[in-house]
Coordinates of C-alpha atoms and ligand atoms in Angstrom, one line a residue:
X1 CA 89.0 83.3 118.9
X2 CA 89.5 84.9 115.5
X3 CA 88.9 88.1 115.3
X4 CA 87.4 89.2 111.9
X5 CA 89.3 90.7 109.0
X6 CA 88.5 93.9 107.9
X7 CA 89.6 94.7 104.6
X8 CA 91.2 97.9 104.0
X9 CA 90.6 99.9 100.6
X10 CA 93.1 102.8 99.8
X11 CA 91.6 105.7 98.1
X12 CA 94.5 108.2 99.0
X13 CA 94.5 107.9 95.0
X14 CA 91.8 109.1 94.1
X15 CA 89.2 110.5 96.9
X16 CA 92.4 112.1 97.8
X17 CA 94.3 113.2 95.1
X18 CA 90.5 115.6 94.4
X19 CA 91.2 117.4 97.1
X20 CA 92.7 120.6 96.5
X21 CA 96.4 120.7 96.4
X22 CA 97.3 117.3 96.4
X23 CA 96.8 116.2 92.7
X24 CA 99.6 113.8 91.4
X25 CA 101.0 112.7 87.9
X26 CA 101.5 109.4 86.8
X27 CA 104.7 108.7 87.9
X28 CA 103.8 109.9 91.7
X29 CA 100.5 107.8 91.5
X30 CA 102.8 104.9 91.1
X31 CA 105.5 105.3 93.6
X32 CA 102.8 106.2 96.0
X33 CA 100.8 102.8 95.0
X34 CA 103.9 101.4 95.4
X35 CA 104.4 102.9 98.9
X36 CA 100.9 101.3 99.7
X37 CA 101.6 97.6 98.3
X38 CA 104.5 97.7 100.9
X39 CA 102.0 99.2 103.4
X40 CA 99.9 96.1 102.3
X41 CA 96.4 97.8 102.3
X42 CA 94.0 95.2 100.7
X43 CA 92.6 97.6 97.8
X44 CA 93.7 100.9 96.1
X45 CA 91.2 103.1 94.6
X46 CA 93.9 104.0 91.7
X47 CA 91.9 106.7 90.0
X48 CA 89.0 107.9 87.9
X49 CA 89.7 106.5 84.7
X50 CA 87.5 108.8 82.5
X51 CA 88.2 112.0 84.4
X52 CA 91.3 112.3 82.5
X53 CA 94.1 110.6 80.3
X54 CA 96.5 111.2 83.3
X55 CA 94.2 109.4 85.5
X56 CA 93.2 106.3 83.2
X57 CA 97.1 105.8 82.4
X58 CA 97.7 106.0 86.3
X59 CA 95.2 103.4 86.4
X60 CA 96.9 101.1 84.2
X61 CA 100.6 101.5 85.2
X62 CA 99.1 100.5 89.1
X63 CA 97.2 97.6 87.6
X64 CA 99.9 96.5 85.7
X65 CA 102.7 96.9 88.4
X66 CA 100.8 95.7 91.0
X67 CA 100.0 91.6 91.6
X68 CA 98.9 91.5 95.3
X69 CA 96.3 94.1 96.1
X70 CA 92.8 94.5 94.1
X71 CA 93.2 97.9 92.1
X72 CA 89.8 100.0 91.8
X73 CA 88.4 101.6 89.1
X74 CA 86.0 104.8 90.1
X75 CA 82.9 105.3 87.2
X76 CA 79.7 106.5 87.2
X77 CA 76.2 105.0 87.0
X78 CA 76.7 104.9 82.9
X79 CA 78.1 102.8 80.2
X80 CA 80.8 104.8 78.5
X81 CA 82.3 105.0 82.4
X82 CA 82.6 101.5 83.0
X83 CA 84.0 100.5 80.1
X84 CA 86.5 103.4 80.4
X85 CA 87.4 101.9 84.1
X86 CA 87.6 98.3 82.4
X87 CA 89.7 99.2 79.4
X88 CA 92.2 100.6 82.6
X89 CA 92.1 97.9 84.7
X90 CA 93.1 95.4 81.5
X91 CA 96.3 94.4 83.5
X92 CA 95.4 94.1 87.3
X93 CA 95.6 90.3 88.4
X94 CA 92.6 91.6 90.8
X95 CA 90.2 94.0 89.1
X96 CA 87.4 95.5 91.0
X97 CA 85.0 98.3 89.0
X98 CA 83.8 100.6 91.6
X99 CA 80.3 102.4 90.8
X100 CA 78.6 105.5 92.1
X101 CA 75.5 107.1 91.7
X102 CA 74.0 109.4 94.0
X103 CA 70.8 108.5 95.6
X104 CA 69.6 110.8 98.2
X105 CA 66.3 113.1 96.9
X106 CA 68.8 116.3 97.4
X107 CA 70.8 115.3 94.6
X108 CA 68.6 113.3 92.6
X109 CA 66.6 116.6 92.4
X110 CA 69.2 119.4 92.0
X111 CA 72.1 117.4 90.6
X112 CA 71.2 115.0 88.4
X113 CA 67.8 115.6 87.5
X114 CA 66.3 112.3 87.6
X115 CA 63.6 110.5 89.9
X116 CA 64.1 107.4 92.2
X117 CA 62.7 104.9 89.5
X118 CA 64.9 106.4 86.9
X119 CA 68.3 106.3 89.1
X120 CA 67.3 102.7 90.3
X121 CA 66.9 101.9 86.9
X122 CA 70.3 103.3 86.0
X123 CA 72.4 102.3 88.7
X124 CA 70.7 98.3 87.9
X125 CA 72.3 98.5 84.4
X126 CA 75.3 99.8 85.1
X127 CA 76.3 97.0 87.7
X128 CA 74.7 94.4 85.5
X129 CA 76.8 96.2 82.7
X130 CA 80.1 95.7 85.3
X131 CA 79.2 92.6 86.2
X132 CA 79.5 91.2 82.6
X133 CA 82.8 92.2 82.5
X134 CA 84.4 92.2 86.1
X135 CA 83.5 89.5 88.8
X136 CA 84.4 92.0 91.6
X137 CA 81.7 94.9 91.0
X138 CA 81.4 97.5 94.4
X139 CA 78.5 100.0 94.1
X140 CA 78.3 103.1 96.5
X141 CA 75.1 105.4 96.9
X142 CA 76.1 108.9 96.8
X143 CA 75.1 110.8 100.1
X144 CA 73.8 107.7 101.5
X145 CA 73.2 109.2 104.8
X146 CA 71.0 111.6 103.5
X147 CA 69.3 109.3 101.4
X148 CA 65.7 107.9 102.6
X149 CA 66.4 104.8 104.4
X150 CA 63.8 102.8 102.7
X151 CA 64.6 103.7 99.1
X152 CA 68.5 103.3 100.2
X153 CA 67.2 99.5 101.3
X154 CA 65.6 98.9 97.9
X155 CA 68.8 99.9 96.1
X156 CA 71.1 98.1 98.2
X157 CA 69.0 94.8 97.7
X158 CA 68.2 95.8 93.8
X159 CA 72.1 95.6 93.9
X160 CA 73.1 92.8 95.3
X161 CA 70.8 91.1 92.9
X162 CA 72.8 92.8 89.9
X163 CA 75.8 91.1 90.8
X164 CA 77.7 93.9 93.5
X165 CA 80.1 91.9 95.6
X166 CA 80.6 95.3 97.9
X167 CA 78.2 97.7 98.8
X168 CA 79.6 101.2 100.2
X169 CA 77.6 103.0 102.4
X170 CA 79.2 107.0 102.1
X171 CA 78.6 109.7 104.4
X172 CA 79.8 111.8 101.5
X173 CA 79.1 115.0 103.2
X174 CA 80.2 114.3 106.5
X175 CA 77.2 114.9 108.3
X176 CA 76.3 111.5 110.5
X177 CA 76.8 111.0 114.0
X178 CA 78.7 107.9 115.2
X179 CA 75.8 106.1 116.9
X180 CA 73.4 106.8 114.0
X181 CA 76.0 106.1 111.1
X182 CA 76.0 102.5 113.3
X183 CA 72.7 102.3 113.3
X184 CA 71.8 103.1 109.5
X185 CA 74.5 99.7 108.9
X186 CA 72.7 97.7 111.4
X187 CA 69.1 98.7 109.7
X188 CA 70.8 97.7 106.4
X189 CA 71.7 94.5 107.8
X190 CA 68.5 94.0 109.4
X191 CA 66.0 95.0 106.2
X192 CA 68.2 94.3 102.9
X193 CA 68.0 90.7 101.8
X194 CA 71.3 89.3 100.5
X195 CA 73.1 91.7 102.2
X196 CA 75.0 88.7 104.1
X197 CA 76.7 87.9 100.7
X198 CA 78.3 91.1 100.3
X199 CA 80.9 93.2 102.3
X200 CA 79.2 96.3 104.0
X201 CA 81.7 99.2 103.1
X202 CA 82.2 102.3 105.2
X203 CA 83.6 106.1 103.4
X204 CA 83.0 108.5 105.8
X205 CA 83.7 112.5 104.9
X206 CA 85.7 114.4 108.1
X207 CA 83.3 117.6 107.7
X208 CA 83.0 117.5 111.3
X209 CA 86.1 115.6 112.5
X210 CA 84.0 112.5 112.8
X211 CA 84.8 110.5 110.0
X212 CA 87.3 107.9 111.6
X213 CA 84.4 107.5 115.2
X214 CA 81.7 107.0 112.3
X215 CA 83.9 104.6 110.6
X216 CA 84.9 102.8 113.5
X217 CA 81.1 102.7 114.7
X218 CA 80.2 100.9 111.1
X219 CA 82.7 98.5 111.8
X220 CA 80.8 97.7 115.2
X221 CA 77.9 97.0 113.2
X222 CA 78.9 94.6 110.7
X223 CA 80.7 96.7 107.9
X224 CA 84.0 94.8 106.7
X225 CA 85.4 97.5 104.5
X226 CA 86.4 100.4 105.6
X227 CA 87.8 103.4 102.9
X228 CA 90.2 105.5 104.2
X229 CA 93.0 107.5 103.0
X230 CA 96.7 108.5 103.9
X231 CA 97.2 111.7 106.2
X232 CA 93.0 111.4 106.1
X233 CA 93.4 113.5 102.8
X234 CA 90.5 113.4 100.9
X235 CA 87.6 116.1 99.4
X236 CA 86.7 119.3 101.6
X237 CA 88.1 118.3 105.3
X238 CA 89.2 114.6 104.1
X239 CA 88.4 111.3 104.5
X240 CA 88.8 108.8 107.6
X241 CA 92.3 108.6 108.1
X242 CA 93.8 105.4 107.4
X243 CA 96.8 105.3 109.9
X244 CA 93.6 106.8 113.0
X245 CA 91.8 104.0 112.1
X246 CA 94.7 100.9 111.9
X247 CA 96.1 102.5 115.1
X248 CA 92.8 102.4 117.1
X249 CA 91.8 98.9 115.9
X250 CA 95.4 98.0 117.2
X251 CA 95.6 100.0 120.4
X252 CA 92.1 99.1 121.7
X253 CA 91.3 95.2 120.6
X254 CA 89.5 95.3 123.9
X255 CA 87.1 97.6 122.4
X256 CA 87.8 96.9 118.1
X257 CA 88.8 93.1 118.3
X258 CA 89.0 93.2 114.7
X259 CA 92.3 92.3 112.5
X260 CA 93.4 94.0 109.4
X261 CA 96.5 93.3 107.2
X262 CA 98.3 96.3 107.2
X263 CA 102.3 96.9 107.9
X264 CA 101.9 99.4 110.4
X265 CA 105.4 100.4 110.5
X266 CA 104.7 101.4 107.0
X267 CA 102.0 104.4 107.9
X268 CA 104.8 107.0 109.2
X269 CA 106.9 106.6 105.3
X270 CA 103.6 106.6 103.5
X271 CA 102.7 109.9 105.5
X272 CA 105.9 111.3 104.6
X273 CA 105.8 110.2 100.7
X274 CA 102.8 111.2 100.6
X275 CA 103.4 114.9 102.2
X276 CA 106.6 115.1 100.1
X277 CA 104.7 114.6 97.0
X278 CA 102.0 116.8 96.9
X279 CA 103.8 119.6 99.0
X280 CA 101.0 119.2 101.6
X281 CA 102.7 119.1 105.0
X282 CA 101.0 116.8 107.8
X283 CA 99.8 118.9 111.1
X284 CA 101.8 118.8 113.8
X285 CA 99.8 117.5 116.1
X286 CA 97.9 114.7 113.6
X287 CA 97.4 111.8 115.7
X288 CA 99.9 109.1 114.8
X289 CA 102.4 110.2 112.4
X290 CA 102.3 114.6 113.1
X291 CA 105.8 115.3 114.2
X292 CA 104.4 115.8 117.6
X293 CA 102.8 112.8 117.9
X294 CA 105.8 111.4 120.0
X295 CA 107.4 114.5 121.3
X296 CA 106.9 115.3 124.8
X297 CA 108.3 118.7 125.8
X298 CA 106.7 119.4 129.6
X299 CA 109.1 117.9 132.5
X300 CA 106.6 116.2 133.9
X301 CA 106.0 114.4 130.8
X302 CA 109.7 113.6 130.3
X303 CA 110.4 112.8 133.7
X304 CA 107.4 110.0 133.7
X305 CA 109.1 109.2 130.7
X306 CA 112.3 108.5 131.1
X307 CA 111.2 107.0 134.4
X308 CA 108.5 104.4 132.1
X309 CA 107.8 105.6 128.9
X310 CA 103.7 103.7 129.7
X311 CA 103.5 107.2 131.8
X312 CA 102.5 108.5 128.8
X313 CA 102.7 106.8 125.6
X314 CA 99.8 104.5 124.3
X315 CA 102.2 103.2 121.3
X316 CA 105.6 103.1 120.5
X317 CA 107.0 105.3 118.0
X318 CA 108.4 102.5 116.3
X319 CA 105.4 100.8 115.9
X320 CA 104.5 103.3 113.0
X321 CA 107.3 103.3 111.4
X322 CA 108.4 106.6 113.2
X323 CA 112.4 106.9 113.1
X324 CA 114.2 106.8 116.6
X325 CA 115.7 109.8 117.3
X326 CA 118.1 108.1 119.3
X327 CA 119.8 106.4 115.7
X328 CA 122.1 109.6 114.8
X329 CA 123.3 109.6 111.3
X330 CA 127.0 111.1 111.2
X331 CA 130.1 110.3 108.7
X332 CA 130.2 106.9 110.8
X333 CA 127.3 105.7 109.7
X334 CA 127.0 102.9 107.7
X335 CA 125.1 102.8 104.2
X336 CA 122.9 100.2 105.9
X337 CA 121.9 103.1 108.6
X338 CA 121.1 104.9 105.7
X339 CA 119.5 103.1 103.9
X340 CA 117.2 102.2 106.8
X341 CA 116.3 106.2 107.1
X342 CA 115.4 106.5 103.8
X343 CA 113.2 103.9 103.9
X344 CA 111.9 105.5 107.0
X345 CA 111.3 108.9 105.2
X346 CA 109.7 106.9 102.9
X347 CA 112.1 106.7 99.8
X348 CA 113.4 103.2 98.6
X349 CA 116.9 102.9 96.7
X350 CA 118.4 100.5 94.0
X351 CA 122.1 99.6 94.9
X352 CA 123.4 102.6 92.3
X353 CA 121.2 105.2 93.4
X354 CA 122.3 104.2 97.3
X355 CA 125.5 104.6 95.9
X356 CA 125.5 107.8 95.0
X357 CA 123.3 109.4 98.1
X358 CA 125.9 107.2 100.3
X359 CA 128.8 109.1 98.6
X360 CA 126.9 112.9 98.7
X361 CA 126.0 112.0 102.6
X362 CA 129.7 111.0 103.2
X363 CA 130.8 114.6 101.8
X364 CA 128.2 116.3 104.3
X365 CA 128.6 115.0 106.9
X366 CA 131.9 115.4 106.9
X367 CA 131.1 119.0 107.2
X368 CA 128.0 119.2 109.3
X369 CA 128.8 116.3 111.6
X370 CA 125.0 115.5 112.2
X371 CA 122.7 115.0 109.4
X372 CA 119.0 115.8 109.9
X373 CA 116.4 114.0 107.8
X374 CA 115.4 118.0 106.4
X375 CA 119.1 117.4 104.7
X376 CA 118.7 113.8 104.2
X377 CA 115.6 115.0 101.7
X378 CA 117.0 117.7 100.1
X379 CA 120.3 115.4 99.2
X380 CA 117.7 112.8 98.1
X381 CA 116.0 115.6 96.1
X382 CA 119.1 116.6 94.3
X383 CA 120.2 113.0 93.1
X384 CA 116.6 112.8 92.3
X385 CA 116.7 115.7 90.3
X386 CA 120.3 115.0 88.8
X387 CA 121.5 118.0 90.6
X388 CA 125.7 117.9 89.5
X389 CA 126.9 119.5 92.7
X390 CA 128.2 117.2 95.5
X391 CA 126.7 118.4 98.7
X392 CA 125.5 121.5 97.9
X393 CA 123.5 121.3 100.6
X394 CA 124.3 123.9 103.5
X395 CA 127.0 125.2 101.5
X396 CA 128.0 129.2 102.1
X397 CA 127.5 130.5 98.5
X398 CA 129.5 133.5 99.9
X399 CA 126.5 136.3 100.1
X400 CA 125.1 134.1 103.2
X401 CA 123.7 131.2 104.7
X402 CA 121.6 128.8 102.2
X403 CA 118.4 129.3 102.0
X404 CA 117.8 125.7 102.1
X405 CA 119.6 125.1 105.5
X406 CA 117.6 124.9 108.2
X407 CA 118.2 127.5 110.6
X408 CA 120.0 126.8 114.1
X409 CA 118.1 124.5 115.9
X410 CA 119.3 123.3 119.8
X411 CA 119.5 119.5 117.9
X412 CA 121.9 121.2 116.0
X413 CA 124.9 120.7 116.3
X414 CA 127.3 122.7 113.9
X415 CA 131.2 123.6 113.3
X416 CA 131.7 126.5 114.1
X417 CA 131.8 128.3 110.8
X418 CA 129.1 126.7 109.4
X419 CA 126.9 127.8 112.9
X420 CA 128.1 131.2 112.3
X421 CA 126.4 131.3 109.3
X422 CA 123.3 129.4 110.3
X423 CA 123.4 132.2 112.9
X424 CA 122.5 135.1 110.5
X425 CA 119.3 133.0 109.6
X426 CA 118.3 133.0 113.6
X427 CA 116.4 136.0 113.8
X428 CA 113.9 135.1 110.8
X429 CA 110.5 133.4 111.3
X430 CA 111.2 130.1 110.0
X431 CA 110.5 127.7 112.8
X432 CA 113.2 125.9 114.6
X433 CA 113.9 122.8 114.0
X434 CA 111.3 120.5 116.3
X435 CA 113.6 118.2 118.8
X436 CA 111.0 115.5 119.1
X437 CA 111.1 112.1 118.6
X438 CA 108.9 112.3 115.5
X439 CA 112.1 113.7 113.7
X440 CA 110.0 114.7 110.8
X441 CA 111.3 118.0 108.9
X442 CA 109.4 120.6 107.3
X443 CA 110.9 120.6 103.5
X444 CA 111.9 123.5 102.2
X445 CA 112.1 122.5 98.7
X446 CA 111.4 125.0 96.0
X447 CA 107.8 124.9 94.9
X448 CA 107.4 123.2 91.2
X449 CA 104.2 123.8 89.4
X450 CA 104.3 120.3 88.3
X451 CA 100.9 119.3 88.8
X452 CA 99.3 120.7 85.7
X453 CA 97.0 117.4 85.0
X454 CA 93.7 118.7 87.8
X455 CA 91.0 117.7 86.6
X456 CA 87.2 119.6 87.3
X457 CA 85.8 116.3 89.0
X458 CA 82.3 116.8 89.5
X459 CA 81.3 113.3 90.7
X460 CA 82.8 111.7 94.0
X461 CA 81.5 109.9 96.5
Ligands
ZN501 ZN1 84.6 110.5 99.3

């Protein structure tokens, strides 16, 4: 029996990159979208293309470098915004203009000042407006779940009729309950006519850690879409996290027989690209891709382990792309080993750039005998950065340790010099080293203020 597809729309780009701290320039936009091609989500929200001239050019490089997914364009219920989101999406081979306009009486009264006839009214033009110009037209109700259900009917249905191929459904506050975000899909199903023509789309707000169980429970009910985002950024406490809800659908088919298209050994590197970009580490204990998420440290954890690793563990660590520990990179290792880490860590090289991280991670380790990932990114960062030292990296600059090395950690293992130095650093606060399986490293790369381009968004959805 076929299970059914459920498409998966990416907005790490741009419900994401508003939340605070993780905004992104152009040319991070674009690696990341890259990142998420190879991840093979279905759609990627690329940005807001009127909120800024960063965000409309981010917009059009992902459209333009990008042939398989459908690249989304966010505007608001007017004209000037969808043609702004058009003009950006010029290039995409799959074009989709995404519309929002709130429509719950809480914002119609306080925010925008308008009654239900008049936002009805508005929102009708602007998807007619869209649909002149873009066959694949999504419209999403602000604050849905707050929005009277029957008025929320009559705008569904009034949209559908204007041409929207997808109709989102946000809990943009965060606020529903699993079992009545299912329900409020179900009614839609059951009340709005023409509603079988067009995909029913979840975006559900993590306000109160719900937003992957409400997603998952719009699913049961007949939504198709689901928005989500890497690392569950997103405004406030984040969106429904993308890699939560692959995992579960793939875990439990018993319970989510439903099939979506995504490269799961690709979530761990787009967590880690993702983290590494905006500076915004991943919690340790975040279900499938925190550092933790593999590491099991009481006895009678690793005994059942190493006696079965089913004692404990739901999911192989390779099955999200999480690196095996076990693969040790030293001065044996080959440049296809290390090629393979990179990857894992989420950065992909041409032949000349491998070249020259190859030759910098030959002169390490040499000297440190095991290289961690935490070096592996800073060595990536320097050739990055066209850093002109070779190895730099743990060196003794004479006054003491580096204040990039790590400090000793028991996975550590150091010549004797360089541990005596490392030494000096023990007694400091920085966290050891974690000796899990998840092998992720905290980065302790400088700070940049590079993300100068935040915009005051004051529309989301
Ligand atoms: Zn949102």
């Amino acid at each position: 029996m076929d299970r059914p597809r459920i498409t998966i729309f990416d907005t790490t780009l741009r419900d994401g990159e508003q939340s605070p701290g993780c905004s992104m320039n152009v040319q991070e936009k674009l690696r990341l979208a890259q990142q998420l091609d190879r991840l093979c989500v279905d759609v990627i929200e690329a940005g807001f293309p009127i909120a800024s001239d960063g965000d409309f050019e981010a917009v059009q490089s992902i459209a333009a470098a990008l042939r398989r997914p459908i690249i989304a364009g966010l505007a608001r219920a007017c004209t000037g915004d969808v043609d702004r989101a058009w003009q950006a999406l010029q290039g995409a081979v799959h074009p989709r203009i995404h519309i929002v306009l709130a429509t719950s009486d809480i914002h119609l009264k306080y925010k925008l000042r308008i009654t239900r006839e008049k936002c009805l009214e508005q929102a009708r033009e602007a998807v007619r407006h869209a649909k002149s110009l873009c066959a694949d037209v999504e419209f999403s109700p602000e604050d849905a779940t707050r929005t009277d259900v029957g008025f929320l009917c009559q705008v569904i249905e009034a949209m559908i009729a204007a041409g929207a191929t997808t109709v989102n459904i946000p809990d943009t506050v965060g606020y529903s309950m699993p079992e009545e975000y299912g329900q409020l899909i179900r009614t839609l199903r059951e009340r709005v006519a023409g509603i079988d023509k067009v995909t029913i789309s979840t975006h559900c707000h993590n306000d109160l850690g719900l937003a992957v169980a409400n997603s998952l429970a719009g699913v049961q009910q007949g939504a198709r879409q689901v928005e989500c985002a890497i690392n569950g950024i997103g405004e406030r406490a984040g969106n429904a996290s993308l890699e939560e809800i692959v995992m579960a659908m793939r875990v439990r088919p018993d319970r989510y027989p439903y099939e979506t298209a995504i490269a799961s050994e690709q979530l761990f590197p787009s967590s880690q690209m993702l983290a590494e970009i905006t500076r915004v580490p991943v919690q340790p204990n975040k279900a499938i891709i925190g550092r933790n998420a593999f590491a099991h440290e009481a006895g009678i954890h690793q005994d059942g382990m190493l006696k079965n690793p089913l004692t404990y563990e739901i999911m192989t660590p390779q099955s999200v792309g999480v690196p095996d520990s076990r693969l040790v990179l030293g001065k044996h290792s080959g440049r296809h080993a290390l090629a393979l880490r990179c990857e894992q860590l989420g950065h992909q090289f041409e032949r000349r750039e491998l070249d020259e991280i190859y030759r910098r991670f030959m002169v390490l380790a040499d000297r440190i005998k095991k290289v961690q990932d935490s070096h592996l990114l800073e060595l990536i960062q320097d050739v990055a950065s066209g850093a002109v030292s070779s190895g730099s990296i743990g060196k003794d600059d004479g006054g003491g340790p580096s204040k990039k090395f790590p400090p000793a950690a028991a996975t550590l293992h150091l010549p004797r010099a360089v541990s005596a130095a490392a030494g000096a650093n023990a007694n400091d606060s920085h966290p050891a080293q974690v000796s899990g399986s998840a092998g992720q490293a905290s980065l302790s790369i400088p700070f940049t203020d590079h993300h100068s381009e935040q915009e005051d968004y004051l529309w989301g959805v």
